Structure formats: structure tokens, C-alpha cells
Amino acid sequence: QVQLVQSGAEVKKPGTSVKVSCKASGYTFINYYIHWVRQAPGQGLEWMGIINPSGGSTNYTQKLQGRVTMTRDTSTSTVYMELSSLRSEDTAVYYCARALAAAGCFWGQGTLVTVSS
Amino acid sequence: DIQMTQSPSILSASVGDRVTITCRASQSISSWLAWYQQKPGKAPKLLIYKASSFESGVPSRFSGSGSGTQFTLTISSLQPDDFATYYCQHYDTYPWTFGQGTKVEIK
């Protein structure tokens, strides 16, 4: 069965970076784009960007341009999202999702990232 | 960026009620619109894509309609499992954006 398993919760200090992983299984990894979406506590959903696992091409929301990097490792069917220069407003649950807004959409379980001094 | 505006923000309803949530795009997005349901502490779940197409396994009481800039999600007869927050999302051009959400609560 399709699974997207994300790495565990993180606590980071302002100004540092965090790297969240999303390991896919149960389907052909390169056949589906992976999106990252985040949700601050008590807030709505924010689309962060997308990566094509086949070629590695990406598209990021302008708001995070320069701070977010999405990469993939086809040998382990894993996608990574790294966010740098963390600030308190980056405290959120980060989700990876396969085939967002399409048939067969599947989400990871979410990773809580807390930014606190 | 295309802005998505949902109304209402909070909707109080009873089991069996017909419920309608509206989503408006700041510019035409054709039919490139999806609807999600989210329960507390859980990842969102896709209900509808391409404005009116059902994701597999979604109960038939859910339906979506609209095109251009105006869209609706309708629940024909609200069930206890439907009390949740609903989000619309466009995928016309990058960046994809979500509406602010509509919380359906028990009246």
C-alpha cells in the first residue's frame, strides 16, 4: 500500500536550518510529483512547493524562495525539504503529499517543527 | 498570486442538514480546484478535484461545482463524521494556494 513516512519532530533555534524527509513506498517513486504543505498551529494550509522525483526539478512559493530547498534521492525513494534561516513563524506541521489535487492523492503523517530560542 | 477566499469561515449545522461552502478565486482558474477535509491532528484528505471529480472512496453526499472564479462544495445530508474543516485549493498556476478554511461545527 502507498505510504509516505516522514521524519520525526524537530526543535530548532532561530537562524538555524531543518531538513525533513519523506520516504515513499508502495508505488513507483518517480511517477508522482511530491508537494510540501505546512500548517502553523491553529492556522490554515500553506503550499510550499513541488519537486519532480524523476528529474529533480522544483518550483517554490515566492514567499520562501531562497530559504527552501527540495531534493530527492531516487535510490531510497526519499524526498527532502530543507528550510534555512528559521524564524518563529516557521513553527508548523510540515506535510509531504503525493499527487496533490489529483486522483490518488496521499499525504504523509506530518512533521512538527518548532522554532524556539 | 491567485487568492482563494472561502465563506463562511465557520458554519454551524445539524446532522441531516444540507451544507454549502463557497470558494472564490481572485482570477479565473478554469476548473483547477480541489476540496479537502481536515480533522484535528490529521493530514488533510482530498474530496474533490477538477472542481467536480470525486476522489475514490468519497461518499456521494459530497459534491463540487463551479468554474472560473466561483465554486461550491455541497454536503447533501450532514453526517456526524463530516464535522471538520474544509479547504479549497487552486492548481491553475504556481504557486498553488489554499482558501483560509471553513470549520463545520455542530449546532
JSON list of C-alpha atoms in Angstrom, two decimals:
[
{"chain": "A", "resi": 1, "resn": "GLN", "atom": "CA", "xyz": [0.00, 0.00, 0.00]},
{"chain": "A", "resi": 2, "resn": "VAL", "atom": "CA", "xyz": [1.08, 3.58, -0.60]},
{"chain": "A", "resi": 3, "resn": "GLN", "atom": "CA", "xyz": [2.99, 5.09, 2.30]},
{"chain": "A", "resi": 4, "resn": "LEU", "atom": "CA", "xyz": [4.72, 8.42, 2.83]},
{"chain": "A", "resi": 5, "resn": "VAL", "atom": "CA", "xyz": [6.63, 8.23, 6.10]},
{"chain": "A", "resi": 6, "resn": "GLN", "atom": "CA", "xyz": [8.09, 11.47, 7.38]},
{"chain": "A", "resi": 7, "resn": "SER", "atom": "CA", "xyz": [10.92, 12.04, 9.83]},
{"chain": "A", "resi": 8, "resn": "GLY", "atom": "CA", "xyz": [10.28, 12.90, 13.44]},
{"chain": "A", "resi": 9, "resn": "ALA", "atom": "CA", "xyz": [9.60, 16.15, 15.24]},
{"chain": "A", "resi": 10, "resn": "GLU", "atom": "CA", "xyz": [12.34, 18.75, 15.46]},
{"chain": "A", "resi": 11, "resn": "VAL", "atom": "CA", "xyz": [13.11, 21.63, 17.79]},
{"chain": "A", "resi": 12, "resn": "LYS", "atom": "CA", "xyz": [15.38, 24.26, 16.28]},
{"chain": "A", "resi": 13, "resn": "LYS", "atom": "CA", "xyz": [16.81, 27.61, 17.30]},
{"chain": "A", "resi": 14, "resn": "PRO", "atom": "CA", "xyz": [16.13, 30.74, 15.26]},
{"chain": "A", "resi": 15, "resn": "GLY", "atom": "CA", "xyz": [18.60, 31.20, 12.43]},
{"chain": "A", "resi": 16, "resn": "THR", "atom": "CA", "xyz": [19.36, 27.52, 12.03]},
{"chain": "A", "resi": 17, "resn": "SER", "atom": "CA", "xyz": [18.11, 25.05, 9.40]},
{"chain": "A", "resi": 18, "resn": "VAL", "atom": "CA", "xyz": [15.90, 21.98, 9.44]},
{"chain": "A", "resi": 19, "resn": "LYS", "atom": "CA", "xyz": [15.75, 19.09, 6.96]},
{"chain": "A", "resi": 20, "resn": "VAL", "atom": "CA", "xyz": [12.60, 16.96, 6.88]},
{"chain": "A", "resi": 21, "resn": "SER", "atom": "CA", "xyz": [12.48, 13.67, 5.00]},
{"chain": "A", "resi": 22, "resn": "CYS", "atom": "CA", "xyz": [9.58, 11.90, 3.32]},
{"chain": "A", "resi": 23, "resn": "LYS", "atom": "CA", "xyz": [10.16, 8.26, 2.38]},
{"chain": "A", "resi": 24, "resn": "ALA", "atom": "CA", "xyz": [7.81, 6.82, -0.22]},
{"chain": "A", "resi": 25, "resn": "SER", "atom": "CA", "xyz": [6.83, 3.19, -0.67]},
{"chain": "A", "resi": 26, "resn": "GLY", "atom": "CA", "xyz": [4.13, 1.13, -2.32]},
{"chain": "A", "resi": 27, "resn": "TYR", "atom": "CA", "xyz": [4.34, 2.80, -5.73]},
{"chain": "A", "resi": 28, "resn": "THR", "atom": "CA", "xyz": [6.80, 3.82, -8.42]},
{"chain": "A", "resi": 29, "resn": "PHE", "atom": "CA", "xyz": [8.58, 6.78, -6.82]},
{"chain": "A", "resi": 30, "resn": "ILE", "atom": "CA", "xyz": [9.42, 8.69, -9.99]},
{"chain": "A", "resi": 31, "resn": "ASN", "atom": "CA", "xyz": [5.87, 8.62, -11.33]},
{"chain": "A", "resi": 32, "resn": "TYR", "atom": "CA", "xyz": [4.35, 11.15, -8.91]},
{"chain": "A", "resi": 33, "resn": "TYR", "atom": "CA", "xyz": [5.31, 14.70, -8.04]},
{"chain": "A", "resi": 34, "resn": "ILE", "atom": "CA", "xyz": [5.71, 15.42, -4.33]},
{"chain": "A", "resi": 35, "resn": "HIS", "atom": "CA", "xyz": [4.42, 18.63, -2.74]},
{"chain": "A", "resi": 36, "resn": "TRP", "atom": "CA", "xyz": [5.22, 20.17, 0.62]},
{"chain": "A", "resi": 37, "resn": "VAL", "atom": "CA", "xyz": [2.48, 21.91, 2.59]},
{"chain": "A", "resi": 38, "resn": "ARG", "atom": "CA", "xyz": [2.77, 23.42, 6.05]},
{"chain": "A", "resi": 39, "resn": "GLN", "atom": "CA", "xyz": [0.30, 24.38, 8.74]},
{"chain": "A", "resi": 40, "resn": "ALA", "atom": "CA", "xyz": [1.12, 26.73, 11.61]},
{"chain": "A", "resi": 41, "resn": "PRO", "atom": "CA", "xyz": [-0.61, 25.98, 14.92]},
{"chain": "A", "resi": 42, "resn": "GLY", "atom": "CA", "xyz": [-4.32, 26.75, 14.65]},
{"chain": "A", "resi": 43, "resn": "GLN", "atom": "CA", "xyz": [-3.88, 28.14, 11.15]},
{"chain": "A", "resi": 44, "resn": "GLY", "atom": "CA", "xyz": [-4.68, 27.11, 7.58]},
{"chain": "A", "resi": 45, "resn": "LEU", "atom": "CA", "xyz": [-2.71, 25.25, 4.96]},
{"chain": "A", "resi": 46, "resn": "GLU", "atom": "CA", "xyz": [0.18, 26.82, 3.05]},
{"chain": "A", "resi": 47, "resn": "TRP", "atom": "CA", "xyz": [1.59, 25.33, -0.14]},
{"chain": "A", "resi": 48, "resn": "MET", "atom": "CA", "xyz": [5.39, 25.49, -0.09]},
{"chain": "A", "resi": 49, "resn": "GLY", "atom": "CA", "xyz": [6.47, 23.94, -3.33]},
{"chain": "A", "resi": 50, "resn": "ILE", "atom": "CA", "xyz": [6.79, 20.87, -5.53]},
{"chain": "A", "resi": 51, "resn": "ILE", "atom": "CA", "xyz": [9.51, 18.52, -6.70]},
{"chain": "A", "resi": 52, "resn": "ASN", "atom": "CA", "xyz": [9.54, 16.15, -9.64]},
{"chain": "A", "resi": 53, "resn": "PRO", "atom": "CA", "xyz": [11.20, 12.99, -8.31]},
{"chain": "A", "resi": 54, "resn": "SER", "atom": "CA", "xyz": [12.11, 11.92, -11.83]},
{"chain": "A", "resi": 55, "resn": "GLY", "atom": "CA", "xyz": [14.30, 14.83, -12.88]},
{"chain": "A", "resi": 56, "resn": "GLY", "atom": "CA", "xyz": [14.54, 16.73, -9.61]},
{"chain": "A", "resi": 57, "resn": "SER", "atom": "CA", "xyz": [13.04, 19.97, -10.95]},
{"chain": "A", "resi": 58, "resn": "THR", "atom": "CA", "xyz": [11.38, 22.16, -8.36]},
{"chain": "A", "resi": 59, "resn": "ASN", "atom": "CA", "xyz": [9.03, 25.11, -8.01]},
{"chain": "A", "resi": 60, "resn": "TYR", "atom": "CA", "xyz": [8.82, 27.07, -4.76]},
{"chain": "A", "resi": 61, "resn": "THR", "atom": "CA", "xyz": [6.43, 29.67, -3.48]},
{"chain": "A", "resi": 62, "resn": "GLN", "atom": "CA", "xyz": [7.98, 33.12, -3.78]},
{"chain": "A", "resi": 63, "resn": "LYS", "atom": "CA", "xyz": [7.47, 33.70, -0.06]},
{"chain": "A", "resi": 64, "resn": "LEU", "atom": "CA", "xyz": [10.06, 31.00, 0.77]},
{"chain": "A", "resi": 65, "resn": "GLN", "atom": "CA", "xyz": [12.34, 31.48, -2.24]},
{"chain": "A", "resi": 66, "resn": "GLY", "atom": "CA", "xyz": [15.94, 31.49, -1.11]},
{"chain": "A", "resi": 67, "resn": "ARG", "atom": "CA", "xyz": [15.21, 29.68, 2.16]},
{"chain": "A", "resi": 68, "resn": "VAL", "atom": "CA", "xyz": [13.64, 26.40, 0.99]},
{"chain": "A", "resi": 69, "resn": "THR", "atom": "CA", "xyz": [15.31, 23.59, -0.92]},
{"chain": "A", "resi": 70, "resn": "MET", "atom": "CA", "xyz": [13.62, 20.38, -2.03]},
{"chain": "A", "resi": 71, "resn": "THR", "atom": "CA", "xyz": [15.73, 17.43, -3.14]},
{"chain": "A", "resi": 72, "resn": "ARG", "atom": "CA", "xyz": [15.24, 13.74, -3.77]},
{"chain": "A", "resi": 73, "resn": "ASP", "atom": "CA", "xyz": [17.19, 10.51, -3.56]},
{"chain": "A", "resi": 74, "resn": "THR", "atom": "CA", "xyz": [15.84, 8.01, -6.06]},
{"chain": "A", "resi": 75, "resn": "SER", "atom": "CA", "xyz": [17.94, 5.19, -4.59]},
{"chain": "A", "resi": 76, "resn": "THR", "atom": "CA", "xyz": [15.96, 5.37, -1.35]},
{"chain": "A", "resi": 77, "resn": "SER", "atom": "CA", "xyz": [12.69, 6.83, -2.73]},
{"chain": "A", "resi": 78, "resn": "THR", "atom": "CA", "xyz": [13.04, 9.75, -0.35]},
{"chain": "A", "resi": 79, "resn": "VAL", "atom": "CA", "xyz": [12.27, 13.42, -0.78]},
{"chain": "A", "resi": 80, "resn": "TYR", "atom": "CA", "xyz": [13.79, 16.09, 1.46]},
{"chain": "A", "resi": 81, "resn": "MET", "atom": "CA", "xyz": [12.68, 19.60, 2.37]},
{"chain": "A", "resi": 82, "resn": "GLU", "atom": "CA", "xyz": [15.27, 21.89, 3.93]},
{"chain": "A", "resi": 83, "resn": "LEU", "atom": "CA", "xyz": [14.29, 25.26, 5.36]},
{"chain": "A", "resi": 84, "resn": "SER", "atom": "CA", "xyz": [17.02, 27.66, 6.43]},
{"chain": "A", "resi": 85, "resn": "SER", "atom": "CA", "xyz": [17.24, 30.88, 8.47]},
{"chain": "A", "resi": 86, "resn": "LEU", "atom": "CA", "xyz": [14.43, 29.60, 10.65]},
{"chain": "A", "resi": 87, "resn": "ARG", "atom": "CA", "xyz": [12.25, 32.07, 12.49]},
{"chain": "A", "resi": 88, "resn": "SER", "atom": "CA", "xyz": [9.43, 31.62, 14.99]},
{"chain": "A", "resi": 89, "resn": "GLU", "atom": "CA", "xyz": [6.84, 31.98, 12.21]},
{"chain": "A", "resi": 90, "resn": "ASP", "atom": "CA", "xyz": [8.18, 28.76, 10.67]},
{"chain": "A", "resi": 91, "resn": "THR", "atom": "CA", "xyz": [6.83, 26.75, 13.60]},
{"chain": "A", "resi": 92, "resn": "ALA", "atom": "CA", "xyz": [4.37, 24.42, 11.91]},
{"chain": "A", "resi": 93, "resn": "VAL", "atom": "CA", "xyz": [3.47, 20.89, 10.94]},
{"chain": "A", "resi": 94, "resn": "TYR", "atom": "CA", "xyz": [5.13, 20.12, 7.61]},
{"chain": "A", "resi": 95, "resn": "TYR", "atom": "CA", "xyz": [3.43, 17.62, 5.29]},
{"chain": "A", "resi": 96, "resn": "CYS", "atom": "CA", "xyz": [4.60, 15.93, 2.13]},
{"chain": "A", "resi": 97, "resn": "ALA", "atom": "CA", "xyz": [1.89, 14.87, -0.30]},
{"chain": "A", "resi": 98, "resn": "ARG", "atom": "CA", "xyz": [1.80, 12.79, -3.46]},
{"chain": "A", "resi": 99, "resn": "ALA", "atom": "CA", "xyz": [-0.38, 13.77, -6.39]},
{"chain": "A", "resi": 100, "resn": "LEU", "atom": "CA", "xyz": [-1.86, 16.79, -4.62]},
{"chain": "A", "resi": 101, "resn": "ALA", "atom": "CA", "xyz": [-5.23, 17.76, -6.08]},
{"chain": "A", "resi": 102, "resn": "ALA", "atom": "CA", "xyz": [-5.39, 14.65, -8.27]},
{"chain": "A", "resi": 103, "resn": "ALA", "atom": "CA", "xyz": [-6.71, 11.10, -8.12]},
{"chain": "A", "resi": 104, "resn": "GLY", "atom": "CA", "xyz": [-4.56, 9.03, -5.81]},
{"chain": "A", "resi": 105, "resn": "CYS", "atom": "CA", "xyz": [-3.63, 11.95, -3.57]},
{"chain": "A", "resi": 106, "resn": "PHE", "atom": "CA", "xyz": [-1.78, 10.72, -0.47]},
{"chain": "A", "resi": 107, "resn": "TRP", "atom": "CA", "xyz": [-0.29, 12.62, 2.47]},
{"chain": "A", "resi": 108, "resn": "GLY", "atom": "CA", "xyz": [2.47, 11.89, 4.91]},
{"chain": "A", "resi": 109, "resn": "GLN", "atom": "CA", "xyz": [1.73, 11.91, 8.62]},
{"chain": "A", "resi": 110, "resn": "GLY", "atom": "CA", "xyz": [3.24, 15.35, 9.18]},
{"chain": "A", "resi": 111, "resn": "THR", "atom": "CA", "xyz": [6.36, 16.55, 11.00]},
{"chain": "A", "resi": 112, "resn": "LEU", "atom": "CA", "xyz": [6.18, 19.18, 13.71]},
{"chain": "A", "resi": 113, "resn": "VAL", "atom": "CA", "xyz": [8.98, 21.71, 13.53]},
{"chain": "A", "resi": 114, "resn": "THR", "atom": "CA", "xyz": [9.23, 24.04, 16.50]},
{"chain": "A", "resi": 115, "resn": "VAL", "atom": "CA", "xyz": [11.45, 27.11, 16.28]},
{"chain": "A", "resi": 116, "resn": "SER", "atom": "CA", "xyz": [12.27, 28.47, 19.70]},
{"chain": "A", "resi": 117, "resn": "SER", "atom": "CA", "xyz": [15.19, 30.06, 21.45]},
{"chain": "B", "resi": 1, "resn": "ASP", "atom": "CA", "xyz": [-0.52, 35.03, -6.73]},
{"chain": "B", "resi": 2, "resn": "ILE", "atom": "CA", "xyz": [-4.12, 33.86, -7.03]},
{"chain": "B", "resi": 3, "resn": "GLN", "atom": "CA", "xyz": [-6.05, 34.46, -3.81]},
{"chain": "B", "resi": 4, "resn": "MET", "atom": "CA", "xyz": [-8.70, 31.99, -2.67]},
{"chain": "B", "resi": 5, "resn": "THR", "atom": "CA", "xyz": [-11.49, 33.23, -0.39]},
{"chain": "B", "resi": 6, "resn": "GLN", "atom": "CA", "xyz": [-13.85, 30.84, 1.36]},
{"chain": "B", "resi": 7, "resn": "SER", "atom": "CA", "xyz": [-17.16, 31.63, 3.01]},
{"chain": "B", "resi": 8, "resn": "PRO", "atom": "CA", "xyz": [-18.31, 31.26, 5.61]},
{"chain": "B", "resi": 9, "resn": "SER", "atom": "CA", "xyz": [-15.33, 30.85, 7.95]},
{"chain": "B", "resi": 10, "resn": "ILE", "atom": "CA", "xyz": [-17.47, 28.97, 10.46]},
{"chain": "B", "resi": 11, "resn": "LEU", "atom": "CA", "xyz": [-20.68, 27.11, 9.74]},
{"chain": "B", "resi": 12, "resn": "SER", "atom": "CA", "xyz": [-22.95, 25.72, 12.45]},
{"chain": "B", "resi": 13, "resn": "ALA", "atom": "CA", "xyz": [-25.20, 22.92, 11.29]},
{"chain": "B", "resi": 14, "resn": "SER", "atom": "CA", "xyz": [-27.09, 19.86, 12.44]},
{"chain": "B", "resi": 15, "resn": "VAL", "atom": "CA", "xyz": [-26.93, 16.25, 11.33]},
{"chain": "B", "resi": 16, "resn": "GLY", "atom": "CA", "xyz": [-29.07, 15.88, 8.22]},
{"chain": "B", "resi": 17, "resn": "ASP", "atom": "CA", "xyz": [-28.66, 19.48, 7.08]},
{"chain": "B", "resi": 18, "resn": "ARG", "atom": "CA", "xyz": [-27.68, 20.42, 3.55]},
{"chain": "B", "resi": 19, "resn": "VAL", "atom": "CA", "xyz": [-24.47, 22.42, 3.74]},
{"chain": "B", "resi": 20, "resn": "THR", "atom": "CA", "xyz": [-22.84, 24.63, 1.12]},
{"chain": "B", "resi": 21, "resn": "ILE", "atom": "CA", "xyz": [-19.36, 26.16, 1.27]},
{"chain": "B", "resi": 22, "resn": "THR", "atom": "CA", "xyz": [-18.27, 28.75, -1.28]},
{"chain": "B", "resi": 23, "resn": "CYS", "atom": "CA", "xyz": [-14.80, 29.39, -2.64]},
{"chain": "B", "resi": 24, "resn": "ARG", "atom": "CA", "xyz": [-13.93, 32.37, -4.83]},
{"chain": "B", "resi": 25, "resn": "ALA", "atom": "CA", "xyz": [-10.73, 32.82, -6.83]},
{"chain": "B", "resi": 26, "resn": "SER", "atom": "CA", "xyz": [-9.22, 36.25, -7.45]},
{"chain": "B", "resi": 27, "resn": "GLN", "atom": "CA", "xyz": [-8.95, 35.37, -11.17]},
{"chain": "B", "resi": 28, "resn": "SER", "atom": "CA", "xyz": [-10.23, 32.64, -13.41]},
{"chain": "B", "resi": 29, "resn": "ILE", "atom": "CA", "xyz": [-8.80, 29.19, -12.64]},
{"chain": "B", "resi": 30, "resn": "SER", "atom": "CA", "xyz": [-10.98, 27.25, -15.10]},
{"chain": "B", "resi": 31, "resn": "SER", "atom": "CA", "xyz": [-11.84, 24.05, -13.19]},
{"chain": "B", "resi": 32, "resn": "TRP", "atom": "CA", "xyz": [-8.48, 23.65, -11.48]},
{"chain": "B", "resi": 33, "resn": "LEU", "atom": "CA", "xyz": [-9.89, 23.47, -7.98]},
{"chain": "B", "resi": 34, "resn": "ALA", "atom": "CA", "xyz": [-9.73, 20.87, -5.24]},
{"chain": "B", "resi": 35, "resn": "TRP", "atom": "CA", "xyz": [-11.52, 20.45, -1.93]},
{"chain": "B", "resi": 36, "resn": "TYR", "atom": "CA", "xyz": [-10.04, 18.86, 1.21]},
{"chain": "B", "resi": 37, "resn": "GLN", "atom": "CA", "xyz": [-11.40, 17.79, 4.58]},
{"chain": "B", "resi": 38, "resn": "GLN", "atom": "CA", "xyz": [-9.19, 18.02, 7.65]},
{"chain": "B", "resi": 39, "resn": "LYS", "atom": "CA", "xyz": [-9.85, 16.74, 11.15]},
{"chain": "B", "resi": 40, "resn": "PRO", "atom": "CA", "xyz": [-7.85, 17.89, 14.19]},
{"chain": "B", "resi": 41, "resn": "GLY", "atom": "CA", "xyz": [-4.38, 16.38, 14.35]},
{"chain": "B", "resi": 42, "resn": "LYS", "atom": "CA", "xyz": [-4.74, 14.66, 10.99]},
{"chain": "B", "resi": 43, "resn": "ALA", "atom": "CA", "xyz": [-3.48, 15.29, 7.47]},
{"chain": "B", "resi": 44, "resn": "PRO", "atom": "CA", "xyz": [-6.00, 16.71, 5.02]},
{"chain": "B", "resi": 45, "resn": "LYS", "atom": "CA", "xyz": [-7.96, 14.31, 2.86]},
{"chain": "B", "resi": 46, "resn": "LEU", "atom": "CA", "xyz": [-8.77, 15.04, -0.78]},
{"chain": "B", "resi": 47, "resn": "LEU", "atom": "CA", "xyz": [-12.51, 15.01, -1.50]},
{"chain": "B", "resi": 48, "resn": "ILE", "atom": "CA", "xyz": [-12.93, 16.63, -4.91]},
{"chain": "B", "resi": 49, "resn": "TYR", "atom": "CA", "xyz": [-10.53, 17.56, -7.73]},
{"chain": "B", "resi": 50, "resn": "LYS", "atom": "CA", "xyz": [-11.04, 19.38, -11.01]},
{"chain": "B", "resi": 51, "resn": "ALA", "atom": "CA", "xyz": [-13.97, 21.18, -9.35]},
{"chain": "B", "resi": 52, "resn": "SER", "atom": "CA", "xyz": [-16.38, 18.24, -9.50]},
{"chain": "B", "resi": 53, "resn": "SER", "atom": "CA", "xyz": [-14.50, 14.93, -9.79]},
{"chain": "B", "resi": 54, "resn": "PHE", "atom": "CA", "xyz": [-14.66, 12.57, -6.81]},
{"chain": "B", "resi": 55, "resn": "GLU", "atom": "CA", "xyz": [-11.59, 11.09, -5.22]},
{"chain": "B", "resi": 56, "resn": "SER", "atom": "CA", "xyz": [-12.03, 7.34, -4.78]},
{"chain": "B", "resi": 57, "resn": "GLY", "atom": "CA", "xyz": [-13.92, 6.38, -1.64]},
{"chain": "B", "resi": 58, "resn": "VAL", "atom": "CA", "xyz": [-15.51, 9.76, -1.02]},
{"chain": "B", "resi": 59, "resn": "PRO", "atom": "CA", "xyz": [-19.19, 9.44, -0.02]},
{"chain": "B", "resi": 60, "resn": "SER", "atom": "CA", "xyz": [-21.70, 10.53, -2.64]},
{"chain": "B", "resi": 61, "resn": "ARG", "atom": "CA", "xyz": [-23.21, 13.10, -0.27]},
{"chain": "B", "resi": 62, "resn": "PHE", "atom": "CA", "xyz": [-20.25, 15.33, -1.16]},
{"chain": "B", "resi": 63, "resn": "SER", "atom": "CA", "xyz": [-20.36, 17.20, -4.45]},
{"chain": "B", "resi": 64, "resn": "GLY", "atom": "CA", "xyz": [-18.47, 20.05, -6.06]},
{"chain": "B", "resi": 65, "resn": "SER", "atom": "CA", "xyz": [-19.44, 22.52, -8.74]},
{"chain": "B", "resi": 66, "resn": "GLY", "atom": "CA", "xyz": [-18.33, 25.71, -10.41]},
{"chain": "B", "resi": 67, "resn": "SER", "atom": "CA", "xyz": [-15.77, 27.05, -12.84]},
{"chain": "B", "resi": 68, "resn": "GLY", "atom": "CA", "xyz": [-13.91, 30.25, -13.50]},
{"chain": "B", "resi": 69, "resn": "THR", "atom": "CA", "xyz": [-13.88, 32.11, -10.19]},
{"chain": "B", "resi": 70, "resn": "GLN", "atom": "CA", "xyz": [-16.83, 30.73, -8.21]},
{"chain": "B", "resi": 71, "resn": "PHE", "atom": "CA", "xyz": [-17.01, 27.26, -6.71]},
{"chain": "B", "resi": 72, "resn": "THR", "atom": "CA", "xyz": [-19.09, 25.38, -4.17]},
{"chain": "B", "resi": 73, "resn": "LEU", "atom": "CA", "xyz": [-18.77, 22.27, -2.05]},
{"chain": "B", "resi": 74, "resn": "THR", "atom": "CA", "xyz": [-22.10, 20.78, -1.01]},
{"chain": "B", "resi": 75, "resn": "ILE", "atom": "CA", "xyz": [-22.79, 18.13, 1.58]},
{"chain": "B", "resi": 76, "resn": "SER", "atom": "CA", "xyz": [-26.30, 16.90, 0.84]},
{"chain": "B", "resi": 77, "resn": "SER", "atom": "CA", "xyz": [-27.04, 15.46, 4.29]},
{"chain": "B", "resi": 78, "resn": "LEU", "atom": "CA", "xyz": [-24.51, 16.23, 7.00]},
{"chain": "B", "resi": 79, "resn": "GLN", "atom": "CA", "xyz": [-23.28, 13.19, 8.93]},
{"chain": "B", "resi": 80, "resn": "PRO", "atom": "CA", "xyz": [-21.51, 13.09, 12.33]},
{"chain": "B", "resi": 81, "resn": "ASP", "atom": "CA", "xyz": [-18.23, 12.20, 10.60]},
{"chain": "B", "resi": 82, "resn": "ASP", "atom": "CA", "xyz": [-18.42, 15.38, 8.48]},
{"chain": "B", "resi": 83, "resn": "PHE", "atom": "CA", "xyz": [-17.76, 17.86, 11.30]},
{"chain": "B", "resi": 84, "resn": "ALA", "atom": "CA", "xyz": [-14.33, 19.08, 10.26]},
{"chain": "B", "resi": 85, "resn": "THR", "atom": "CA", "xyz": [-12.55, 21.94, 8.49]},
{"chain": "B", "resi": 86, "resn": "TYR", "atom": "CA", "xyz": [-12.77, 22.20, 4.72]},
{"chain": "B", "resi": 87, "resn": "TYR", "atom": "CA", "xyz": [-10.26, 23.87, 2.42]},
{"chain": "B", "resi": 88, "resn": "CYS", "atom": "CA", "xyz": [-10.37, 24.74, -1.24]},
{"chain": "B", "resi": 89, "resn": "GLN", "atom": "CA", "xyz": [-7.15, 24.91, -3.26]},
{"chain": "B", "resi": 90, "resn": "HIS", "atom": "CA", "xyz": [-6.44, 26.09, -6.79]},
{"chain": "B", "resi": 91, "resn": "TYR", "atom": "CA", "xyz": [-3.84, 24.48, -9.03]},
{"chain": "B", "resi": 92, "resn": "ASP", "atom": "CA", "xyz": [-4.08, 26.68, -12.10]},
{"chain": "B", "resi": 93, "resn": "THR", "atom": "CA", "xyz": [-0.58, 28.19, -11.90]},
{"chain": "B", "resi": 94, "resn": "TYR", "atom": "CA", "xyz": [2.23, 28.19, -9.37]},
{"chain": "B", "resi": 95, "resn": "PRO", "atom": "CA", "xyz": [2.07, 28.97, -6.54]},
{"chain": "B", "resi": 96, "resn": "TRP", "atom": "CA", "xyz": [-0.89, 26.81, -5.68]},
{"chain": "B", "resi": 97, "resn": "THR", "atom": "CA", "xyz": [-2.83, 28.43, -2.84]},
{"chain": "B", "resi": 98, "resn": "PHE", "atom": "CA", "xyz": [-5.45, 27.35, -0.32]},
{"chain": "B", "resi": 99, "resn": "GLY", "atom": "CA", "xyz": [-8.50, 29.13, 0.98]},
{"chain": "B", "resi": 100, "resn": "GLN", "atom": "CA", "xyz": [-8.46, 30.06, 4.66]},
{"chain": "B", "resi": 101, "resn": "GLY", "atom": "CA", "xyz": [-10.75, 27.17, 5.59]},
{"chain": "B", "resi": 102, "resn": "THR", "atom": "CA", "xyz": [-14.35, 26.65, 6.70]},
{"chain": "B", "resi": 103, "resn": "LYS", "atom": "CA", "xyz": [-14.98, 24.96, 10.03]},
{"chain": "B", "resi": 104, "resn": "VAL", "atom": "CA", "xyz": [-18.21, 22.97, 10.09]},
{"chain": "B", "resi": 105, "resn": "GLU", "atom": "CA", "xyz": [-19.31, 22.64, 13.69]},
{"chain": "B", "resi": 106, "resn": "ILE", "atom": "CA", "xyz": [-22.25, 21.09, 15.49]},
{"chain": "B", "resi": 107, "resn": "LYS", "atom": "CA", "xyz": [-25.18, 23.44, 16.00]}
]
